[in-house]
Tab-separated table of C-alpha atoms and ligand atoms in Angstrom:
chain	number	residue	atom	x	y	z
A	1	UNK	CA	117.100	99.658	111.749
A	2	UNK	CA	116.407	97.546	108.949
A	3	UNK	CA	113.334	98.304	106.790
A	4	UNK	CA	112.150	95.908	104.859
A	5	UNK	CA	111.044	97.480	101.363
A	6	UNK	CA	107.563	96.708	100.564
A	7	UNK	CA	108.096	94.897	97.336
A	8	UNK	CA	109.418	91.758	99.749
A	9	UNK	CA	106.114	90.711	100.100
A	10	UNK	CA	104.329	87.748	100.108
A	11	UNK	CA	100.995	87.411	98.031
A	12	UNK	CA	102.233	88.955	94.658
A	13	UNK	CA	101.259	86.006	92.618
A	14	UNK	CA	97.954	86.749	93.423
A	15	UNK	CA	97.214	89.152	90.356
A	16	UNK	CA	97.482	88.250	86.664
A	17	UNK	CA	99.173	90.354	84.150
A	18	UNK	CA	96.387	91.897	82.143
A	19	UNK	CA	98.468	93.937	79.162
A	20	UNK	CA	95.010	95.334	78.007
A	21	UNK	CA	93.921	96.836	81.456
A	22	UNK	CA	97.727	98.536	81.162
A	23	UNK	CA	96.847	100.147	77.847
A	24	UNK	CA	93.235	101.545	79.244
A	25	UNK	CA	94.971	102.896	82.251
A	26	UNK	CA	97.928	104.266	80.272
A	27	UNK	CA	95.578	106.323	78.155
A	28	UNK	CA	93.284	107.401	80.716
A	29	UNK	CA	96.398	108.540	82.896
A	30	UNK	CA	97.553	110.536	79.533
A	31	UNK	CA	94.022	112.029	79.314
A	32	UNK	CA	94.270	113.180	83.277
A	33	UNK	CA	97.865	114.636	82.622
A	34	UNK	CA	96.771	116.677	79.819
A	35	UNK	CA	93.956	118.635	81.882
A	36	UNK	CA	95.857	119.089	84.776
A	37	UNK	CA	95.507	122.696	86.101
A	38	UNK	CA	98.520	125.236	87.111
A	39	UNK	CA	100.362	124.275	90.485
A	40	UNK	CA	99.431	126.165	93.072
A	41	UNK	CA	101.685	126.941	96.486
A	42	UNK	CA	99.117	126.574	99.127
A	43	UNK	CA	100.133	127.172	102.494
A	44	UNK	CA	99.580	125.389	105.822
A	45	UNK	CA	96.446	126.430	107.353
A	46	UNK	CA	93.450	125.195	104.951
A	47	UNK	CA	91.529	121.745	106.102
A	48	UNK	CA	92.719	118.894	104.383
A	49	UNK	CA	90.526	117.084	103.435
A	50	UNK	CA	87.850	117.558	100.746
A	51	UNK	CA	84.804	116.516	102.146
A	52	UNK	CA	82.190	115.713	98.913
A	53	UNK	CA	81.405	117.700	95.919
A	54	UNK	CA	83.234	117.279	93.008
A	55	UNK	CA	86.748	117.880	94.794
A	56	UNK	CA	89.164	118.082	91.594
A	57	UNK	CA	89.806	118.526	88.223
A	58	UNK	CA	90.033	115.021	87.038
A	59	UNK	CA	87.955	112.134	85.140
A	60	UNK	CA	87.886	110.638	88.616
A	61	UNK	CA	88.988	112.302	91.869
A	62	UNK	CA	90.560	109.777	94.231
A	63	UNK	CA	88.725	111.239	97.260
A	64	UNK	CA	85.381	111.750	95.715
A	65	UNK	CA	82.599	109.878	97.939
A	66	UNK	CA	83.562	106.352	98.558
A	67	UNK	CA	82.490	105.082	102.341
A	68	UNK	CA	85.544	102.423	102.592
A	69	UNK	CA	87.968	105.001	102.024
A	70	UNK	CA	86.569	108.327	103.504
A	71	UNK	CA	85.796	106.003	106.714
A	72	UNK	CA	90.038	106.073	107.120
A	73	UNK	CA	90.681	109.416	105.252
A	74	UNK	CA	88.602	111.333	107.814
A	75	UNK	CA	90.804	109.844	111.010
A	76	UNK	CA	93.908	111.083	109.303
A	77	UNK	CA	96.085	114.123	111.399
A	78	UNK	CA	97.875	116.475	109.391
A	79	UNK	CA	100.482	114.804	107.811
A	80	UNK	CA	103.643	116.767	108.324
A	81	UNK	CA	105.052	118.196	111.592
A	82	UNK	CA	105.239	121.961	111.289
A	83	UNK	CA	105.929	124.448	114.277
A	84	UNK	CA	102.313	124.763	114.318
A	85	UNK	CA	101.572	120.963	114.263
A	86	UNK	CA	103.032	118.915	116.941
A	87	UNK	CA	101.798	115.739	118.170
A	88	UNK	CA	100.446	114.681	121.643
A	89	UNK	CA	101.587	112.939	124.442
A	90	UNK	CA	99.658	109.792	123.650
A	91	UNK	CA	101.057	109.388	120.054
A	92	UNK	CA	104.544	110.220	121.454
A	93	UNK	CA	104.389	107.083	123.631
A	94	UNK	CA	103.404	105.091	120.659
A	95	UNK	CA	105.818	106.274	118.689
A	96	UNK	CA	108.191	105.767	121.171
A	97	UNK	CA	107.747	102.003	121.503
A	98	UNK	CA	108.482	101.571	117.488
A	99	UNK	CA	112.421	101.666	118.524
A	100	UNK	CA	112.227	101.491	122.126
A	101	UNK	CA	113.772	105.271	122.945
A	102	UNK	CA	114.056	105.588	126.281
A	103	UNK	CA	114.083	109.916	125.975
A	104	UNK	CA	111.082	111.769	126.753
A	105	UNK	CA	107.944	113.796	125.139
A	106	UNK	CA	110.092	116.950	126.658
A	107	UNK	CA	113.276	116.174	124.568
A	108	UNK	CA	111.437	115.194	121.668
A	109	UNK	CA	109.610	118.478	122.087
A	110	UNK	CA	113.203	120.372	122.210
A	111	UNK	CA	114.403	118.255	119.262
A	112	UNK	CA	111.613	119.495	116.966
A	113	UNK	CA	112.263	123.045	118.441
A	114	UNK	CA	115.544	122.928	117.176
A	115	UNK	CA	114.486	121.130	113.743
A	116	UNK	CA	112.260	123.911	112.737
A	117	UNK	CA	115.127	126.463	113.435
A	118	UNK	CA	117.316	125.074	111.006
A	119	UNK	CA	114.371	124.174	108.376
A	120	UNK	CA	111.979	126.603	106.570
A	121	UNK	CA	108.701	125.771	107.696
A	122	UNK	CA	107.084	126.115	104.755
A	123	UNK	CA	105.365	122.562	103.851
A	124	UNK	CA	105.563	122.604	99.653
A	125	UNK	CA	102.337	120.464	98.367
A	126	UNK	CA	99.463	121.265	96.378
A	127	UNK	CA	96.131	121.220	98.541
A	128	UNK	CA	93.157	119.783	95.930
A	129	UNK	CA	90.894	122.091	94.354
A	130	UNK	CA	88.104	121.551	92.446
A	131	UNK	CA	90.783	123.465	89.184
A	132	UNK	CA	93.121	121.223	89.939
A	133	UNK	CA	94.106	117.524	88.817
A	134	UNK	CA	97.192	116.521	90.553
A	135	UNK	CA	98.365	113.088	89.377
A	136	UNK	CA	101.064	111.087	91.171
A	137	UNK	CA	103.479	108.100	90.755
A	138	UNK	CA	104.097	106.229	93.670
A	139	UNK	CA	107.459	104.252	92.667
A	140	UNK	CA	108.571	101.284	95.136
A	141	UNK	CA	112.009	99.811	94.278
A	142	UNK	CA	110.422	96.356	93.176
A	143	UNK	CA	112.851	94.172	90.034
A	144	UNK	CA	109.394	94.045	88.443
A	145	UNK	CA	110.546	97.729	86.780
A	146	UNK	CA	113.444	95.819	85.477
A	147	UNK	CA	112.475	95.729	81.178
A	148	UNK	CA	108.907	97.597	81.948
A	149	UNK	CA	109.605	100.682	80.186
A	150	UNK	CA	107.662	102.681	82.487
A	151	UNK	CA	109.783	105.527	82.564
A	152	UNK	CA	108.337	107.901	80.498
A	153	UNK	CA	105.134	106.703	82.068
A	154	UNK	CA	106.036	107.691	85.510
A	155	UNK	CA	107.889	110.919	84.214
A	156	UNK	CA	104.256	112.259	82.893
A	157	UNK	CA	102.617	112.401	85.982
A	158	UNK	CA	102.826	115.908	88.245
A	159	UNK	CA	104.317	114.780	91.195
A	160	UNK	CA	106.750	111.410	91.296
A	161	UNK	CA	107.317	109.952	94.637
A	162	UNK	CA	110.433	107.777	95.177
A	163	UNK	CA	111.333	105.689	97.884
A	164	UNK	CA	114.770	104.795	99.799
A	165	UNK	CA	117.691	104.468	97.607
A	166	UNK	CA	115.863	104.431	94.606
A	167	UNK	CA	118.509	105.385	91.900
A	168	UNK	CA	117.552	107.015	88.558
A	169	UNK	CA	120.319	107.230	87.110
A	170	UNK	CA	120.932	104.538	84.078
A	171	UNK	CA	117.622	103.330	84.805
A	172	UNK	CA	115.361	105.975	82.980
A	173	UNK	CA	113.766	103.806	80.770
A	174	UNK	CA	112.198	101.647	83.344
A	175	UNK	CA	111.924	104.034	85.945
A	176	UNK	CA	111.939	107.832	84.584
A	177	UNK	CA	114.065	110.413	85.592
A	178	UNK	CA	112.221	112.881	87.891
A	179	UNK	CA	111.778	112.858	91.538
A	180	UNK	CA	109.661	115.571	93.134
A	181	UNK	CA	109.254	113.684	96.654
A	182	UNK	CA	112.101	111.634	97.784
A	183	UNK	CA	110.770	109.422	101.120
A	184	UNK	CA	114.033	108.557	103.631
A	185	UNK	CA	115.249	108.068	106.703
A	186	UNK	CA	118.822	108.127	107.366
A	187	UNK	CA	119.741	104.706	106.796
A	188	UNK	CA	118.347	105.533	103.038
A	189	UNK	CA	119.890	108.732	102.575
A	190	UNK	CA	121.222	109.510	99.324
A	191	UNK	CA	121.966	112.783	97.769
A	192	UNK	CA	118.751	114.802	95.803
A	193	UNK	CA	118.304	116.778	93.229
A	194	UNK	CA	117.839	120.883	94.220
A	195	UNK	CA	114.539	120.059	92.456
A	196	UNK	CA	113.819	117.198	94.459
A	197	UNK	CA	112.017	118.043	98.026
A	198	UNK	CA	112.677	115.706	101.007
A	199	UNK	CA	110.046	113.519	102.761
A	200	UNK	CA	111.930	112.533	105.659
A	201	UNK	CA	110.017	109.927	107.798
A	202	UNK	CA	111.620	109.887	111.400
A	203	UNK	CA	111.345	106.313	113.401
A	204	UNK	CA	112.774	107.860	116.538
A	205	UNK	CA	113.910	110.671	117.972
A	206	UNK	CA	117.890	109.694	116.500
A	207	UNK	CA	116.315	110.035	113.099
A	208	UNK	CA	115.487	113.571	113.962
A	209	UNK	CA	119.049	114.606	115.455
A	210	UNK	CA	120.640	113.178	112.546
A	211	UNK	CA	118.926	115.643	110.417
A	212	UNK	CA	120.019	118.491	112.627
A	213	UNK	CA	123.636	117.234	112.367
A	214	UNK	CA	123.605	116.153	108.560
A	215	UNK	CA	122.131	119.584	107.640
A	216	UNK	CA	124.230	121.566	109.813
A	217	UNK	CA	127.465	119.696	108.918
A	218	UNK	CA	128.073	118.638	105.763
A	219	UNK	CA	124.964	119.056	103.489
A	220	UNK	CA	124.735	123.125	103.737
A	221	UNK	CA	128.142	123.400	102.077
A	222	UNK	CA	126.653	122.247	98.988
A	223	UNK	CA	122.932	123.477	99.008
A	224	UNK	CA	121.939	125.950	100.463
A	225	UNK	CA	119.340	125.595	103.231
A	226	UNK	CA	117.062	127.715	102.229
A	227	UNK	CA	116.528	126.506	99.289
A	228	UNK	CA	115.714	122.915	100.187
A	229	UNK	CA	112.492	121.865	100.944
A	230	UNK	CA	112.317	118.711	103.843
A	231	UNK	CA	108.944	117.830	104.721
A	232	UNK	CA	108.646	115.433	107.842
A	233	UNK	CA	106.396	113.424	108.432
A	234	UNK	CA	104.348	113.633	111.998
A	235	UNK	CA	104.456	110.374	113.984
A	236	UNK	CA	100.361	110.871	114.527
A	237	UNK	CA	100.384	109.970	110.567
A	238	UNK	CA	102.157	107.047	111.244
A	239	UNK	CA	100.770	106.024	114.510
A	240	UNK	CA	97.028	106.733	112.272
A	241	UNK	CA	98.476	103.877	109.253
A	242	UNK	CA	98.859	101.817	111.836
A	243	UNK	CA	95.444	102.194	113.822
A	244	UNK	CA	93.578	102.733	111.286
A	245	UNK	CA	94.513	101.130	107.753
A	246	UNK	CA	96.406	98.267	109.551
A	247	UNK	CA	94.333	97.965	112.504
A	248	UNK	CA	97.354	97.583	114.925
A	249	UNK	CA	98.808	94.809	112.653
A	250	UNK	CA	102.301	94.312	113.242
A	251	UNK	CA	104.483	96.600	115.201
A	252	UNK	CA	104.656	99.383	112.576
A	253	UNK	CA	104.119	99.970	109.017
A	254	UNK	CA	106.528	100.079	106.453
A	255	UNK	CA	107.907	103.402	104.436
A	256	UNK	CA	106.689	101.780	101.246
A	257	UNK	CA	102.527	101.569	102.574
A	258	UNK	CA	103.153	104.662	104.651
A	259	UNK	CA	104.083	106.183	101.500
A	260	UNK	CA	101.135	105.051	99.442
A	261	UNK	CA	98.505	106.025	102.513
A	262	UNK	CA	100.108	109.991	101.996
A	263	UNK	CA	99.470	109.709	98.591
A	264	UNK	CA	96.078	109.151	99.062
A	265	UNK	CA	95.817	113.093	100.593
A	266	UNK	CA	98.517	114.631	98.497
A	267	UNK	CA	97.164	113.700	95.170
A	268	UNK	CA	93.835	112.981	93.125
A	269	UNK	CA	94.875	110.108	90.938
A	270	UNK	CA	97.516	107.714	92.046
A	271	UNK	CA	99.456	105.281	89.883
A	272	UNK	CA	101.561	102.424	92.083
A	273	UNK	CA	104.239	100.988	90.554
A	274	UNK	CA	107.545	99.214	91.704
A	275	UNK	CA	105.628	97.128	94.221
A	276	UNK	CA	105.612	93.311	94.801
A	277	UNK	CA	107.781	90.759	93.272
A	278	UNK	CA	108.690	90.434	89.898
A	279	UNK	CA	107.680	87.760	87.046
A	280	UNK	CA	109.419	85.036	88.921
A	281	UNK	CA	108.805	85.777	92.239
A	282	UNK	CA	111.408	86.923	93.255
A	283	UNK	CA	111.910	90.273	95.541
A	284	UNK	CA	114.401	91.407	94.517
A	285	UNK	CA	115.429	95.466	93.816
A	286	UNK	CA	115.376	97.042	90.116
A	287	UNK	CA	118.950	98.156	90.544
A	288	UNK	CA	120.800	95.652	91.873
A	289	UNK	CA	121.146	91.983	90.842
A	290	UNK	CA	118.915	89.642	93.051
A	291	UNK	CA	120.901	88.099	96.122
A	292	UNK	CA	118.775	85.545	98.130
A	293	UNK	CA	114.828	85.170	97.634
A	294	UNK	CA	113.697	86.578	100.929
A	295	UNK	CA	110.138	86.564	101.871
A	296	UNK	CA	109.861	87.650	105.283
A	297	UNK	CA	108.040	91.220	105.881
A	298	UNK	CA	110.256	92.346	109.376
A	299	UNK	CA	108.239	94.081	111.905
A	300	UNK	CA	105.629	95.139	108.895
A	301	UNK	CA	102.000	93.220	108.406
A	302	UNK	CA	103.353	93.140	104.879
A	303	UNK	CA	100.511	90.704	103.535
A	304	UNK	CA	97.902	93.057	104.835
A	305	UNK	CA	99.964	95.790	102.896
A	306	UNK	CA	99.926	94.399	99.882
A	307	UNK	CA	96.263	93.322	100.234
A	308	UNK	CA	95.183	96.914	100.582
A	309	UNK	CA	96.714	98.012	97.151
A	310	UNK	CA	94.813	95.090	95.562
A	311	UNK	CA	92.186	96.526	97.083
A	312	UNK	CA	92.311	99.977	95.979
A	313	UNK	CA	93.429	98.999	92.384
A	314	UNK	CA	90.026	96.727	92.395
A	315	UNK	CA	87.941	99.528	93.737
A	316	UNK	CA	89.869	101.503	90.846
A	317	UNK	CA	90.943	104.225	93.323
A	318	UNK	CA	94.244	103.818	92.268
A	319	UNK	CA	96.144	102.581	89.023
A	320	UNK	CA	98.625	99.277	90.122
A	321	UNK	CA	101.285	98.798	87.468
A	322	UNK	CA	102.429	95.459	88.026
A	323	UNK	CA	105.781	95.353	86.387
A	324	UNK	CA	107.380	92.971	83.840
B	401	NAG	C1	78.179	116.630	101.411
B	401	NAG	O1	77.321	115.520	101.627
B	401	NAG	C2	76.331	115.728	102.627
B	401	NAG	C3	75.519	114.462	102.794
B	401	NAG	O2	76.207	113.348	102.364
B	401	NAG	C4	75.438	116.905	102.246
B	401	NAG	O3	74.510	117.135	103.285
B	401	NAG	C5	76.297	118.125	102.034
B	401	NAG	O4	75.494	119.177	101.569
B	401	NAG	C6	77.391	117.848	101.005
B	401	NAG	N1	78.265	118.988	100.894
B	401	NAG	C7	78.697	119.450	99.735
B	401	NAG	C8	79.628	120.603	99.773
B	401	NAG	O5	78.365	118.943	98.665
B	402	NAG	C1	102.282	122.795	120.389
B	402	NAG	O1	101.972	123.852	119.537
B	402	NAG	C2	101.329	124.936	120.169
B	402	NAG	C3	101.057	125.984	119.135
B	402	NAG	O2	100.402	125.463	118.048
B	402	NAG	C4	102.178	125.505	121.274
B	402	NAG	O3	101.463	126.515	121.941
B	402	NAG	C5	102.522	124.410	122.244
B	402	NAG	O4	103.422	124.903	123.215
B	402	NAG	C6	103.168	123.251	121.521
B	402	NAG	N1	103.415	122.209	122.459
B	402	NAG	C7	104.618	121.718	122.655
B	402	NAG	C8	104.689	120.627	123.670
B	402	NAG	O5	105.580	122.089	122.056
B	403	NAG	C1	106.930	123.743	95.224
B	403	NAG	O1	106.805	122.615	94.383
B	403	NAG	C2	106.544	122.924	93.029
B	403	NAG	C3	106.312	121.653	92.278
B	403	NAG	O2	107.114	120.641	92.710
B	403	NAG	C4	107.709	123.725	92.453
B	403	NAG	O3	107.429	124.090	91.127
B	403	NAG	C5	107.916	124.971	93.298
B	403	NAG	O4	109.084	125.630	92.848
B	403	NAG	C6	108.090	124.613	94.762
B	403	NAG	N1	108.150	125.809	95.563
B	403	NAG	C7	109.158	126.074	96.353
B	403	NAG	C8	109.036	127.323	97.156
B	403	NAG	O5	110.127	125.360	96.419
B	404	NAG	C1	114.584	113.254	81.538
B	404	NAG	O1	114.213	112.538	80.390
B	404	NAG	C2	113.651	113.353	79.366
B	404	NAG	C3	113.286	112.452	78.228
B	404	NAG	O2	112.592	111.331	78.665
B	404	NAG	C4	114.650	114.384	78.917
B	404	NAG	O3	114.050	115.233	77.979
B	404	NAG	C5	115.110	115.192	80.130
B	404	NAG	O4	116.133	116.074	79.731
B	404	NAG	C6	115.614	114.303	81.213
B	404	NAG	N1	115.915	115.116	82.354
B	404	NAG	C7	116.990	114.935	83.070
B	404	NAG	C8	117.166	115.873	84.229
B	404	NAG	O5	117.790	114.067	82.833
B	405	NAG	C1	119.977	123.386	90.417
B	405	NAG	O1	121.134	122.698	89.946
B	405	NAG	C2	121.441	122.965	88.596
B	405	NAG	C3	122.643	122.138	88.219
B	405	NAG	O2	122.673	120.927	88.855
B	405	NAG	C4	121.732	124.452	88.422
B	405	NAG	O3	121.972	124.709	87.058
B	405	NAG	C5	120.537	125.240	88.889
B	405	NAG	O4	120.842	126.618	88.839
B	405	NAG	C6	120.181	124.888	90.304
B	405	NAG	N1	118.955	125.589	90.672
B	405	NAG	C7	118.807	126.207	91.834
B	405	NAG	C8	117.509	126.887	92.061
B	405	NAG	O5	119.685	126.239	92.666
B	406	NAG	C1	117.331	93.219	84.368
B	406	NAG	O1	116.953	92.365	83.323
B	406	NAG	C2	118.005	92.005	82.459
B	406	NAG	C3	117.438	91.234	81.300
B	406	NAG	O2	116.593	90.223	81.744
B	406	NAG	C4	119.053	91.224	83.228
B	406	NAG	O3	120.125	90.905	82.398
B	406	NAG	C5	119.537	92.074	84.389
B	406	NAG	O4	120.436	91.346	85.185
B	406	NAG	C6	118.380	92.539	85.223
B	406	NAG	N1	118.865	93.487	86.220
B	406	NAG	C7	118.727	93.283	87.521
B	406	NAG	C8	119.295	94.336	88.400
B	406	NAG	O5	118.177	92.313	87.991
């Protein structure tokens, strides 16, 4: 399977650069860093969702009333599979028909069985709290990073969230140099971090077996197992991006908007950066040199993607560093 990253959109021209707006966000994302609470480990069974109040410990808590976004934020399922949280038969056949696998809900069932053997099931994120401010990067892979010198930026906040192959490594300047959250699937897979906790998003049952085997095989000789933390993603958060954010658009969403969407519950103030194309137009990746100019979004609505961070930066629900 193919992904197409998010930043190979279409539509990117449509925001100016506004240096000013960068230096008001960058100092009101130093203020929220600086009176963040203490991490807490919460465990699995506590709601998710903040309903109203004053739900965190920021300036501005992402989730605090707002009818366009609680109207999607209260359809969301839990979004990680845990031995306590498996999906339906309904979303199974949905997810099913993302990569046509012909197995059934009964194998997939015996799949996950044998996932959660293997795995610890603790699920490591920070519920909100009204004590706590958690603040997150979302990094895409987009060449606007190239020369942006957001590094250090993206390094302040709590939690950063990488996607794909997403290399720090000689890149710190633009891109910083932690990774709590790395999003893959195994055509992405590279190496983490032990400080570095897995978000593995499976597109089919394969994705899940190669897990098993990669775990089992070759990765426990170097880490041990119990000391890594993979969080998977359920396919009822997926199948819930694509109902309700993208309103069936396309035939699935992409890892880059999935990622932004779990954001949305896993933190209270969200910067984006590393998404759409950079100064030229081009979409091109921030660590490798740019091949062919190729605008075509794959299976993903990727227009509509893009449209919705737009939106949310405009609504100022989240922070949209557009690159160099
Ligand atoms: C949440 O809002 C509803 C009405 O919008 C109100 O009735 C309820 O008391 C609020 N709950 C809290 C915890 O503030
Ligand atoms: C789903 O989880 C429940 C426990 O939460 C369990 O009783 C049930 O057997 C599971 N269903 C399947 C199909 O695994
Ligand atoms: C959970 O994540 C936090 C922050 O990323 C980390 O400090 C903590 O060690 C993690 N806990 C476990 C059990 O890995
Ligand atoms: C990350 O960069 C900071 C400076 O920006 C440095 O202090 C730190 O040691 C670096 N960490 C790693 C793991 O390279
Ligand atoms: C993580 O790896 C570093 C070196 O890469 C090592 O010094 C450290 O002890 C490891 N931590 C754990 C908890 O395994
Ligand atoms: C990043 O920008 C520099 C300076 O413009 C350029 O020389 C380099 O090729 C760019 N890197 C990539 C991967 O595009």
């Amino acid at each position: 399977m193919d992904q197409i990253p998010i930043q190979e959109y279409q539509g990117a021209k449509m925001l100016p650069r506004k240096p000013l707006v960068f230096f008001v966000l960058l100092c009101v994302t130093t203020i929220g860093v600086f009176s963040r609470a203490s991490w807490i480990l919460t465990v699995y069974q506590d709601s998710f969702f903040p309903q109203n109040g004053s739900v965190c410990a920021c300036n501005k808590c992402l989730m605090e009333y707002d009818q366009w976004l609680s109207e999607r934020t209260k359809e969301s399922p839990e979004p990680f599979l845990s031995p306590t949280n498996n999906i339906s038969e309904d979303t199974f056949n949905w997810w099913k028909r993302i990569q046509y696998d012909r197995r059934n809900f009964a194998f997939y069932n015996k799949i996950v069985d044998k996932v959660f053997q293997i795995f610890p099931t603790k699920v490591n994120f920070t519920r909100s709290s009204p004590d706590l401010c958690r603040t997150c990067a979302v990094v895409g892979n987009s060449g606007n990073l190239n020369g942006s010198h957001y590094g250090p930026l993206i390094d302040f906040h709590d939690i950063v969230i990488r996607i794909n192959r997403a290399p720090t490594k000689g890149f710190e300047r633009d891109v910083g140099n932690k990774t709590t959250y790395h999003v893959m699937y195994p055509h992405s897979y590279r190496n983490l971090d032990n400080t570095t906790h897995l978000l593995f998003f499976p597109f089919k049952i394969y994705d899940l077996q190669w897990l098993i085997r990669f775990f089992t095989q070759r990765y426990v000789r170097v880490v041990k197992l119990d000391k890594i933390i993979v969080m998977i993603l359920s396919p009822a958060f997926m199948k819930y991006v694509h109902q309700v954010w993208l309103k069936q658009k396309g035939r699935y969403p992409s890892t880059g908007f999935i990622t932004l969407v779990l954001s949305l519950h896993m933190c209270d103030e969200v910067s984006v950066f590393g998404f759409g194309a950079d100064k030229n137009g081009n979409w091109n990746h921030y660590y490798e040199p740019l091949r062919n100019k190729r605008l075509r979004t794959g299976q993903h609505p990727g227009k509509l993607e893009y449209q919705f961070i737009v939106k949310l930066h405009e609504q100022q629900k989240i922070n949209f560093f557009r690159g160099w």
